[in-house]
Amino acid sequence: MRQLKTIRKEEKMKLYLTPLSHFARKVRIIIKFYQLECQYIDIGRVTETSLSVFAGNPLLTVPVLTDEESMIIESDNIISYLLKKFDLEDKLKFKTDDVEKMNIRAILNGIMSNEVKLIQGKRSGIAIQDYAYFTKAKLSLDESLNWIELQADKFTLPELTFDSILLVCAIEHIKYFETTSLEKYKQINRIVDQMALNPLLQKTNPFVLKPK
Ligand SMILES: N[C@@H](CCC(=O)N[C@@H](CS)C(=O)NCC(=O)O)C(=O)O
């Protein structure tokens, strides 16, 4: 029994993901930034329905982190767990109780979720423009981008922060999947173009991971 415990303790952390997942990308950037040891498990397709594929996550979503006996779900919870477990200095300014920042994060996460809805809808083969559910998701995506465009001064360039990482993950995913036009968002494009030069962000860019 004791031996079994030792073996388990030596097991690497595992991050279940799909390579292009923007939610998983946030976590991967944090793992790379702090040079943590972690094995990446590509689950294949997010449309999988088996619990075991998602390491037991009943929401059937990625990312999922497994570590020793724990299973952690939700990208931001995983980051919080990593910072606490490894007693990491919060160099990327992840921790916050600033309401403006919290709203920016909620809206960027919402953009990412609405994009998942639209992509999944298209993949299922239905004419998504004919359904109010998807029309609203697209409207919310565009309204949220308009809102973020007006918050450009809250992103402190050229410093790499969790908020700028989140913005890059959301926007580059939209660029890759062409979910909506980004042309009019001058401030967002300016920030993302500047941040995207960071090597950590470059390595996890969807266009680099899976060139079109
Ligand atoms: N709020 C979750 C969102 C996770 C999520 O929606 N992940 C997508 C992949 S990017 C997924 O697994 N979707 C599966 C599905 O929608 O069926 C997080 O922050 O981790």
CSV table of C-alpha atoms and ligand atoms in Angstrom, one decimal:
chain,number,residue,atom,x,y,z
A,1,MET,CA,0.0,0.0,0.0
A,2,ARG,CA,2.8,2.3,1.0
A,3,GLN,CA,4.6,1.6,-2.2
A,4,LEU,CA,1.5,2.3,-4.3
A,5,LYS,CA,1.2,5.7,-2.7
A,6,THR,CA,4.9,6.5,-3.5
A,7,ILE,CA,4.4,5.5,-7.2
A,8,ARG,CA,1.3,7.7,-7.4
A,9,LYS,CA,3.1,10.6,-5.9
A,10,GLU,CA,5.8,10.4,-8.6
A,11,GLU,CA,3.2,10.5,-11.3
A,12,LYS,CA,3.3,13.6,-13.4
A,13,MET,CA,0.5,16.0,-13.5
A,14,LYS,CA,-1.7,15.5,-16.5
A,15,LEU,CA,-3.6,18.1,-18.4
A,16,TYR,CA,-6.4,16.8,-20.6
A,17,LEU,CA,-7.0,19.0,-23.5
A,18,THR,CA,-7.5,19.4,-27.2
A,19,PRO,CA,-4.6,21.2,-28.8
A,20,LEU,CA,-6.7,24.1,-30.1
A,21,SER,CA,-8.8,24.7,-27.0
A,22,HIS,CA,-8.5,28.3,-25.9
A,23,PHE,CA,-9.5,27.5,-22.3
A,24,ALA,CA,-6.7,24.9,-22.2
A,25,ARG,CA,-4.3,27.3,-23.8
A,26,LYS,CA,-4.5,29.6,-20.8
A,27,VAL,CA,-3.5,26.8,-18.5
A,28,ARG,CA,-0.7,25.7,-20.8
A,29,ILE,CA,0.8,29.1,-20.9
A,30,ILE,CA,0.8,29.3,-17.1
A,31,ILE,CA,2.5,25.8,-17.0
A,32,LYS,CA,5.1,26.9,-19.4
A,33,PHE,CA,5.7,30.2,-17.8
A,34,TYR,CA,6.5,28.5,-14.4
A,35,GLN,CA,8.2,25.6,-16.1
A,36,LEU,CA,6.1,23.0,-14.4
A,37,GLU,CA,6.3,19.4,-15.3
A,38,CYS,CA,3.1,18.2,-16.9
A,39,GLN,CA,2.0,15.6,-19.4
A,40,TYR,CA,-0.5,16.8,-22.0
A,41,ILE,CA,-3.2,14.3,-23.0
A,42,ASP,CA,-5.0,15.1,-26.2
A,43,ILE,CA,-8.5,13.8,-25.9
A,44,GLY,CA,-9.1,14.0,-29.6
A,45,ARG,CA,-12.5,15.5,-30.1
A,46,VAL,CA,-14.5,17.6,-27.6
A,47,THR,CA,-17.6,15.9,-28.8
A,48,GLU,CA,-16.5,12.7,-27.1
A,49,THR,CA,-19.2,11.5,-24.6
A,50,SER,CA,-17.3,9.1,-22.4
A,51,LEU,CA,-16.6,10.3,-18.9
A,52,SER,CA,-13.2,8.5,-18.8
A,53,VAL,CA,-12.0,10.5,-21.9
A,54,PHE,CA,-12.5,13.7,-19.7
A,55,ALA,CA,-10.6,12.1,-16.8
A,56,GLY,CA,-13.9,11.8,-14.9
A,57,ASN,CA,-15.1,15.4,-15.4
A,58,PRO,CA,-18.9,15.1,-15.5
A,59,LEU,CA,-19.2,18.4,-17.5
A,60,LEU,CA,-17.4,16.5,-20.4
A,61,THR,CA,-15.2,19.5,-21.1
A,62,VAL,CA,-11.5,20.3,-21.2
A,63,PRO,CA,-9.2,21.4,-19.7
A,64,VAL,CA,-9.0,18.9,-16.8
A,65,LEU,CA,-5.9,18.6,-14.6
A,66,THR,CA,-5.2,15.5,-12.7
A,67,ASP,CA,-2.6,15.5,-9.9
A,68,GLU,CA,-2.0,12.7,-7.5
A,69,GLU,CA,-5.5,12.0,-6.1
A,70,SER,CA,-7.1,15.2,-7.4
A,71,MET,CA,-9.1,16.1,-10.5
A,72,ILE,CA,-9.4,19.8,-11.1
A,73,ILE,CA,-11.9,21.3,-13.6
A,74,GLU,CA,-12.4,24.9,-14.9
A,75,SER,CA,-9.3,26.6,-16.4
A,76,ASP,CA,-9.2,29.4,-13.8
A,77,ASN,CA,-9.6,26.9,-10.9
A,78,ILE,CA,-6.7,24.9,-12.4
A,79,ILE,CA,-4.5,28.0,-12.5
A,80,SER,CA,-5.5,28.9,-8.9
A,81,TYR,CA,-4.6,25.3,-7.8
A,82,LEU,CA,-1.2,25.5,-9.5
A,83,LEU,CA,-0.3,28.8,-7.9
A,84,LYS,CA,-1.2,27.5,-4.5
A,85,LYS,CA,0.3,24.0,-4.8
A,86,PHE,CA,3.7,25.2,-6.0
A,87,ASP,CA,3.6,28.4,-3.9
A,88,LEU,CA,4.2,30.4,-7.0
A,89,GLU,CA,4.8,34.1,-6.9
A,90,ASP,CA,1.9,35.7,-8.7
A,91,LYS,CA,4.0,37.3,-11.3
A,92,LEU,CA,1.3,37.3,-13.9
A,93,LYS,CA,-1.2,39.1,-11.6
A,94,PHE,CA,-3.7,36.3,-11.7
A,95,LYS,CA,-5.2,37.0,-8.2
A,96,THR,CA,-7.5,39.9,-8.1
A,97,ASP,CA,-10.5,41.3,-6.4
A,98,ASP,CA,-10.7,44.3,-8.6
A,99,VAL,CA,-14.2,44.5,-10.0
A,100,GLU,CA,-13.2,45.9,-13.4
A,101,LYS,CA,-10.7,43.2,-13.9
A,102,MET,CA,-13.2,40.5,-12.8
A,103,ASN,CA,-15.7,41.8,-15.4
A,104,ILE,CA,-13.0,41.8,-18.1
A,105,ARG,CA,-12.2,38.2,-17.3
A,106,ALA,CA,-15.9,37.2,-17.1
A,107,ILE,CA,-16.5,38.7,-20.5
A,108,LEU,CA,-13.4,37.2,-22.1
A,109,ASN,CA,-14.4,33.8,-20.7
A,110,GLY,CA,-18.0,34.4,-22.1
A,111,ILE,CA,-16.6,35.2,-25.5
A,112,MET,CA,-14.7,31.9,-25.4
A,113,SER,CA,-17.8,30.0,-24.3
A,114,ASN,CA,-20.0,31.6,-27.0
A,115,GLU,CA,-17.4,30.7,-29.6
A,116,VAL,CA,-17.5,27.1,-28.5
A,117,LYS,CA,-21.3,27.1,-28.9
A,118,LEU,CA,-21.1,28.5,-32.4
A,119,ILE,CA,-18.3,26.1,-33.5
A,120,GLN,CA,-20.1,23.1,-32.0
A,121,GLY,CA,-23.4,24.1,-33.6
A,122,LYS,CA,-21.7,24.4,-37.1
A,123,ARG,CA,-20.0,21.1,-36.6
A,124,SER,CA,-23.2,19.4,-35.9
A,125,GLY,CA,-24.3,20.3,-39.4
A,126,ILE,CA,-27.3,22.5,-38.6
A,127,ALA,CA,-28.0,26.0,-40.2
A,128,ILE,CA,-27.1,27.9,-37.0
A,129,GLN,CA,-28.3,31.2,-38.4
A,130,ASP,CA,-31.9,29.9,-38.3
A,131,TYR,CA,-31.8,29.3,-34.5
A,132,ALA,CA,-32.4,32.1,-31.9
A,133,TYR,CA,-30.0,30.3,-29.5
A,134,PHE,CA,-27.1,30.7,-31.9
A,135,THR,CA,-28.1,34.1,-33.1
A,136,LYS,CA,-27.9,35.3,-29.5
A,137,ALA,CA,-24.6,33.6,-28.9
A,138,LYS,CA,-23.2,35.5,-32.0
A,139,LEU,CA,-24.7,38.8,-30.8
A,140,SER,CA,-23.3,38.3,-27.4
A,141,LEU,CA,-19.9,37.5,-28.9
A,142,ASP,CA,-19.9,40.8,-30.9
A,143,GLU,CA,-21.3,42.9,-28.1
A,144,SER,CA,-18.6,41.5,-25.8
A,145,LEU,CA,-15.9,42.3,-28.3
A,146,ASN,CA,-17.2,45.9,-28.6
A,147,TRP,CA,-17.1,46.1,-24.8
A,148,ILE,CA,-13.5,44.8,-24.5
A,149,GLU,CA,-12.5,47.3,-27.3
A,150,LEU,CA,-13.4,50.1,-25.0
A,151,GLN,CA,-11.4,48.6,-22.1
A,152,ALA,CA,-8.1,48.6,-24.0
A,153,ASP,CA,-6.4,50.9,-21.5
A,154,LYS,CA,-6.8,48.2,-18.8
A,155,PHE,CA,-4.2,46.0,-20.5
A,156,THR,CA,-0.8,47.1,-19.4
A,157,LEU,CA,1.5,46.6,-22.4
A,158,PRO,CA,4.1,45.3,-22.9
A,159,GLU,CA,3.9,43.5,-19.6
A,160,LEU,CA,2.7,39.9,-19.8
A,161,THR,CA,-0.2,39.5,-17.4
A,162,PHE,CA,-2.9,36.9,-17.0
A,163,ASP,CA,-5.4,39.4,-18.5
A,164,SER,CA,-3.3,39.9,-21.7
A,165,ILE,CA,-2.8,36.1,-22.0
A,166,LEU,CA,-6.6,35.6,-21.7
A,167,LEU,CA,-7.2,38.3,-24.4
A,168,VAL,CA,-4.7,36.7,-26.8
A,169,CYS,CA,-6.2,33.2,-26.2
A,170,ALA,CA,-9.7,34.5,-27.0
A,171,ILE,CA,-8.8,36.6,-30.0
A,172,GLU,CA,-6.4,34.2,-31.8
A,173,HIS,CA,-9.0,31.4,-31.4
A,174,ILE,CA,-11.6,33.6,-33.2
A,175,LYS,CA,-9.0,34.4,-35.9
A,176,TYR,CA,-8.3,30.8,-36.4
A,177,PHE,CA,-12.0,29.6,-36.6
A,178,GLU,CA,-13.2,32.9,-38.3
A,179,THR,CA,-16.2,33.0,-36.0
A,180,THR,CA,-16.7,36.7,-36.4
A,181,SER,CA,-15.0,39.6,-38.1
A,182,LEU,CA,-12.3,41.3,-36.0
A,183,GLU,CA,-11.5,44.0,-38.4
A,184,LYS,CA,-13.1,46.9,-36.6
A,185,TYR,CA,-11.4,46.2,-33.2
A,186,LYS,CA,-8.4,48.5,-33.7
A,187,GLN,CA,-7.3,48.5,-30.0
A,188,ILE,CA,-7.8,44.8,-29.5
A,189,ASN,CA,-5.8,44.0,-32.6
A,190,ARG,CA,-3.1,46.4,-31.6
A,191,ILE,CA,-2.7,44.7,-28.2
A,192,VAL,CA,-2.9,41.2,-29.5
A,193,ASP,CA,-0.4,41.9,-32.3
A,194,GLN,CA,2.1,43.2,-29.7
A,195,MET,CA,1.5,40.5,-27.1
A,196,ALA,CA,1.6,37.7,-29.7
A,197,LEU,CA,5.3,38.3,-30.2
A,198,ASN,CA,5.9,36.8,-26.8
A,199,PRO,CA,7.6,33.3,-27.3
A,200,LEU,CA,5.3,31.6,-24.8
A,201,LEU,CA,2.3,32.9,-26.7
A,202,GLN,CA,3.8,32.1,-30.1
A,203,LYS,CA,4.4,28.4,-29.1
A,204,THR,CA,0.8,27.9,-28.3
A,205,ASN,CA,-0.7,29.9,-31.2
A,206,PRO,CA,-3.4,27.8,-33.0
A,207,PHE,CA,-1.9,28.7,-36.3
A,208,VAL,CA,1.5,27.3,-35.2
A,209,LEU,CA,0.0,24.2,-33.6
A,210,LYS,CA,-2.2,23.3,-36.5
A,211,PRO,CA,-1.3,25.3,-39.6
A,212,LYS,CA,-4.2,25.8,-42.0
B,1,LIG,N1,-15.5,27.2,-18.2
B,1,LIG,C1,-14.7,26.1,-18.7
B,1,LIG,C2,-15.0,25.9,-20.2
B,1,LIG,C3,-14.4,24.7,-20.8
B,1,LIG,C4,-14.9,24.4,-22.2
B,1,LIG,O1,-16.0,24.9,-22.6
B,1,LIG,N2,-14.1,23.7,-23.0
B,1,LIG,C5,-14.5,23.3,-24.3
B,1,LIG,C6,-13.2,23.2,-25.2
B,1,LIG,S1,-12.5,24.7,-25.5
B,1,LIG,C7,-15.1,22.0,-24.3
B,1,LIG,O2,-14.6,21.0,-23.7
B,1,LIG,N3,-16.3,21.8,-24.9
B,1,LIG,C8,-16.9,20.5,-25.0
B,1,LIG,C9,-18.3,20.7,-25.4
B,1,LIG,O3,-18.8,21.8,-25.5
B,1,LIG,O4,-19.0,19.6,-25.7
B,1,LIG,C10,-13.2,26.3,-18.4
B,1,LIG,O5,-12.9,27.5,-18.1
B,1,LIG,O6,-12.5,25.4,-18.3
